[in-house]
Short mmCIF file of C-alpha atoms in Angstrom, two decimals:
data_model
loop_
_atom_site.label_atom_id
_atom_site.label_comp_id
_atom_site.label_asym_id
_atom_site.label_seq_id
_atom_site.Cartn_x
_atom_site.Cartn_y
_atom_site.Cartn_z
CA MET S 231 104.01 139.60 110.15
CA ARG S 232 105.47 136.30 109.51
CA GLU S 233 103.40 133.39 108.67
CA ARG S 234 102.81 130.58 110.74
CA ARG S 235 103.62 127.06 109.27
CA SER S 236 102.42 123.81 110.85
CA SER S 237 104.25 120.94 110.89
CA VAL S 238 103.06 117.19 110.33
CA GLU S 239 104.38 113.99 111.46
CA LEU S 240 105.02 111.44 108.55
CA ARG S 241 104.98 107.69 110.58
CA LEU S 242 106.78 105.13 108.68
CA SER S 243 106.68 101.78 110.45
CA SER S 244 108.26 98.71 109.34
CA CYS S 245 106.28 95.22 109.06
CA GLN S 246 108.61 93.49 110.63
CA GLY S 247 108.73 95.54 114.11
CA VAL S 248 111.39 97.96 113.37
CA LYS S 249 111.09 101.15 115.48
CA GLU S 250 108.60 103.88 114.15
CA ASN S 251 110.51 106.52 112.57
CA LYS S 252 109.22 110.32 112.67
CA ILE S 253 109.64 112.86 109.97
CA LYS S 254 108.71 116.35 110.12
CA LEU S 255 106.79 117.77 107.11
CA PRO S 256 105.76 121.68 106.41
CA LYS S 257 102.31 120.45 105.25
CA VAL S 258 99.11 119.20 107.23
CA ILE S 259 99.23 115.45 106.31
CA ASP S 260 99.09 112.43 108.38
CA ILE S 261 100.23 109.31 106.24
CA LYS S 262 100.79 105.93 107.76
CA THR S 263 102.22 103.21 105.66
CA CYS S 264 103.89 99.81 105.82
CA ILE S 265 107.00 99.07 103.51
CA ALA S 266 107.23 95.52 103.71
CA ARG S 267 109.63 93.11 102.23
CA VAL S 268 108.21 90.24 100.49
CA LYS S 269 109.39 87.19 98.86
CA VAL S 270 107.64 85.16 95.85
CA GLN S 271 108.32 81.62 95.38
CA VAL S 272 106.86 79.46 92.59
CA VAL S 273 107.14 75.84 92.75
CA ASN S 274 106.49 73.35 89.90
CA ARG S 275 104.13 70.26 90.97
CA MET S 276 102.78 69.47 87.93
CA ASP S 277 101.55 65.77 87.75
CA ASP S 278 103.62 64.26 84.96
CA LYS S 279 107.15 63.99 86.18
CA SER S 280 108.51 64.77 82.70
CA SER S 281 106.63 68.24 82.90
CA ILE S 282 109.34 71.13 82.83
CA ILE S 283 108.11 74.84 83.63
CA ASP S 284 109.50 77.65 81.59
CA LEU S 285 108.77 80.65 83.84
CA HIS S 286 109.41 84.36 83.15
CA CYS S 287 108.85 86.76 85.83
CA GLN S 288 108.96 90.50 85.88
CA SER S 289 107.62 94.03 86.89
CA LYS S 290 107.61 97.27 85.33
CA ASP S 291 110.80 98.07 86.56
CA ASP S 292 112.80 94.76 87.03
CA ASP S 293 112.90 91.78 84.44
CA LEU S 294 114.16 88.81 86.41
CA GLY S 295 114.45 86.51 83.38
CA SER S 296 113.32 83.19 82.47
CA VAL S 297 113.83 80.17 84.65
CA VAL S 298 113.21 76.35 83.65
CA LEU S 299 111.71 74.39 86.83
CA LYS S 300 111.51 70.70 86.64
CA VAL S 301 109.13 69.19 88.71
CA GLY S 302 109.63 69.55 92.66
CA ASN S 303 111.88 72.53 91.50
CA GLU S 304 111.16 76.21 92.45
CA THR S 305 112.41 79.71 92.17
CA GLU S 306 112.11 82.98 94.53
CA TRP S 307 112.98 86.33 94.60
CA SER S 308 112.51 89.19 96.97
CA PHE S 309 111.64 92.95 96.92
CA SER S 310 110.20 95.92 99.00
CA VAL S 311 106.74 97.14 97.96
CA ASN S 312 106.82 100.68 96.74
CA PHE S 313 105.69 103.78 98.83
CA LEU S 314 102.58 103.85 96.94
CA GLY S 315 101.48 100.38 97.00
CA THR S 316 101.49 99.76 93.32
CA THR S 317 104.14 97.16 92.86
CA LEU S 318 103.20 94.55 90.44
CA PHE S 319 105.13 91.30 89.41
CA TYR S 320 103.65 89.01 86.98
CA CYS S 321 104.93 85.81 85.34
CA ASP S 322 104.30 84.20 81.92
CA VAL S 323 104.56 80.42 82.26
CA LYS S 324 104.80 77.47 79.32
CA TRP S 325 105.01 73.89 80.48
CA SER S 326 106.63 71.26 78.30
CA ASN S 327 103.42 69.33 77.12
CA SER S 328 101.66 72.48 76.01
CA SER S 329 101.95 74.88 72.95
CA SER S 330 99.89 77.44 75.16
CA ARG S 331 101.33 80.17 77.26
CA TYR S 332 99.61 81.64 80.45
CA SER S 333 100.11 84.28 82.79
CA PHE S 334 99.58 85.21 86.30
CA ASP S 335 99.94 88.03 88.69
CA ALA S 336 102.77 86.66 91.23
CA TYR S 337 102.22 89.85 93.21
CA ASP S 338 100.10 92.52 92.96
CA ALA S 339 100.07 94.94 96.08
CA VAL S 340 96.37 95.71 96.05
CA ARG S 341 95.51 92.20 96.00
CA ASP S 342 97.94 90.92 98.07
CA TYR S 343 98.65 93.43 101.05
CA THR S 344 96.79 91.13 103.26
CA ARG S 345 97.10 87.62 101.66
CA CYS S 346 100.67 87.33 101.32
CA ARG S 347 102.16 90.29 103.66
CA THR S 348 105.68 88.91 103.74
CA GLN S 349 105.57 85.70 101.79
CA CYS S 350 103.73 84.82 98.43
CA ARG S 351 103.83 80.92 97.70
CA TRP S 352 102.61 79.53 94.36
CA ILE S 353 102.06 76.15 93.17
CA ILE S 354 101.76 75.28 89.19
CA SER S 355 100.09 71.65 89.76
CA GLY S 356 98.03 69.25 88.23
CA GLN S 357 97.52 70.08 84.48
CA GLY S 358 98.22 73.30 85.08
CA SER S 359 96.21 74.48 87.80
CA LEU S 360 97.58 77.43 90.05
CA TYR S 361 97.20 77.54 93.70
CA GLY S 362 98.63 80.70 95.84
CA TYR S 363 99.02 80.56 99.59
CA ASP S 364 96.79 82.82 101.50
CA GLN S 365 99.01 84.18 104.77
CA HIS S 366 96.23 85.73 106.58
CA HIS S 367 93.65 82.73 106.62
CA ASP S 368 96.23 79.93 106.11
CA ILE S 369 94.80 77.87 103.10
CA TRP S 370 95.77 77.42 99.53
CA VAL S 371 93.43 79.07 97.06
CA GLN S 372 93.05 78.43 93.02
CA PHE S 373 93.65 81.40 91.17
CA PRO S 374 93.23 81.79 87.15
CA LEU S 375 95.87 81.39 84.67
CA TRP S 376 95.51 83.73 81.77
CA LYS S 377 96.00 82.15 77.98
CA ILE S 378 98.27 84.67 76.15
#
């Protein structure tokens, strides 16, 4: 007697509205995921015009290197969220008028899935305050900078 196998549909859909793809699998599973392309932007908006920010960002797999941002300057990069939804980019930051270094998560897939679905915008302002744009609610929210 032959064993009967059921097939299952795995649906992968793009966040950008691309047509849905269907893949047949031999197990009983139904997975829906959204594989998004996300752009991260960090801007220096410090009060002191002479404040320069040294920013170093990376993930587990990608080291983006260091960039120096004068007041008003910005840096940005983009990536695709991994299939498991565990993508994490973090940045270390130091500004010219401080000897301390700080860190923040520039993108955390768990936290940012709805907050910044396609674009994560960050502003470092004032005396080192960090603000992130909530794309879902259309507001700026203050986030912690962790001293390292």
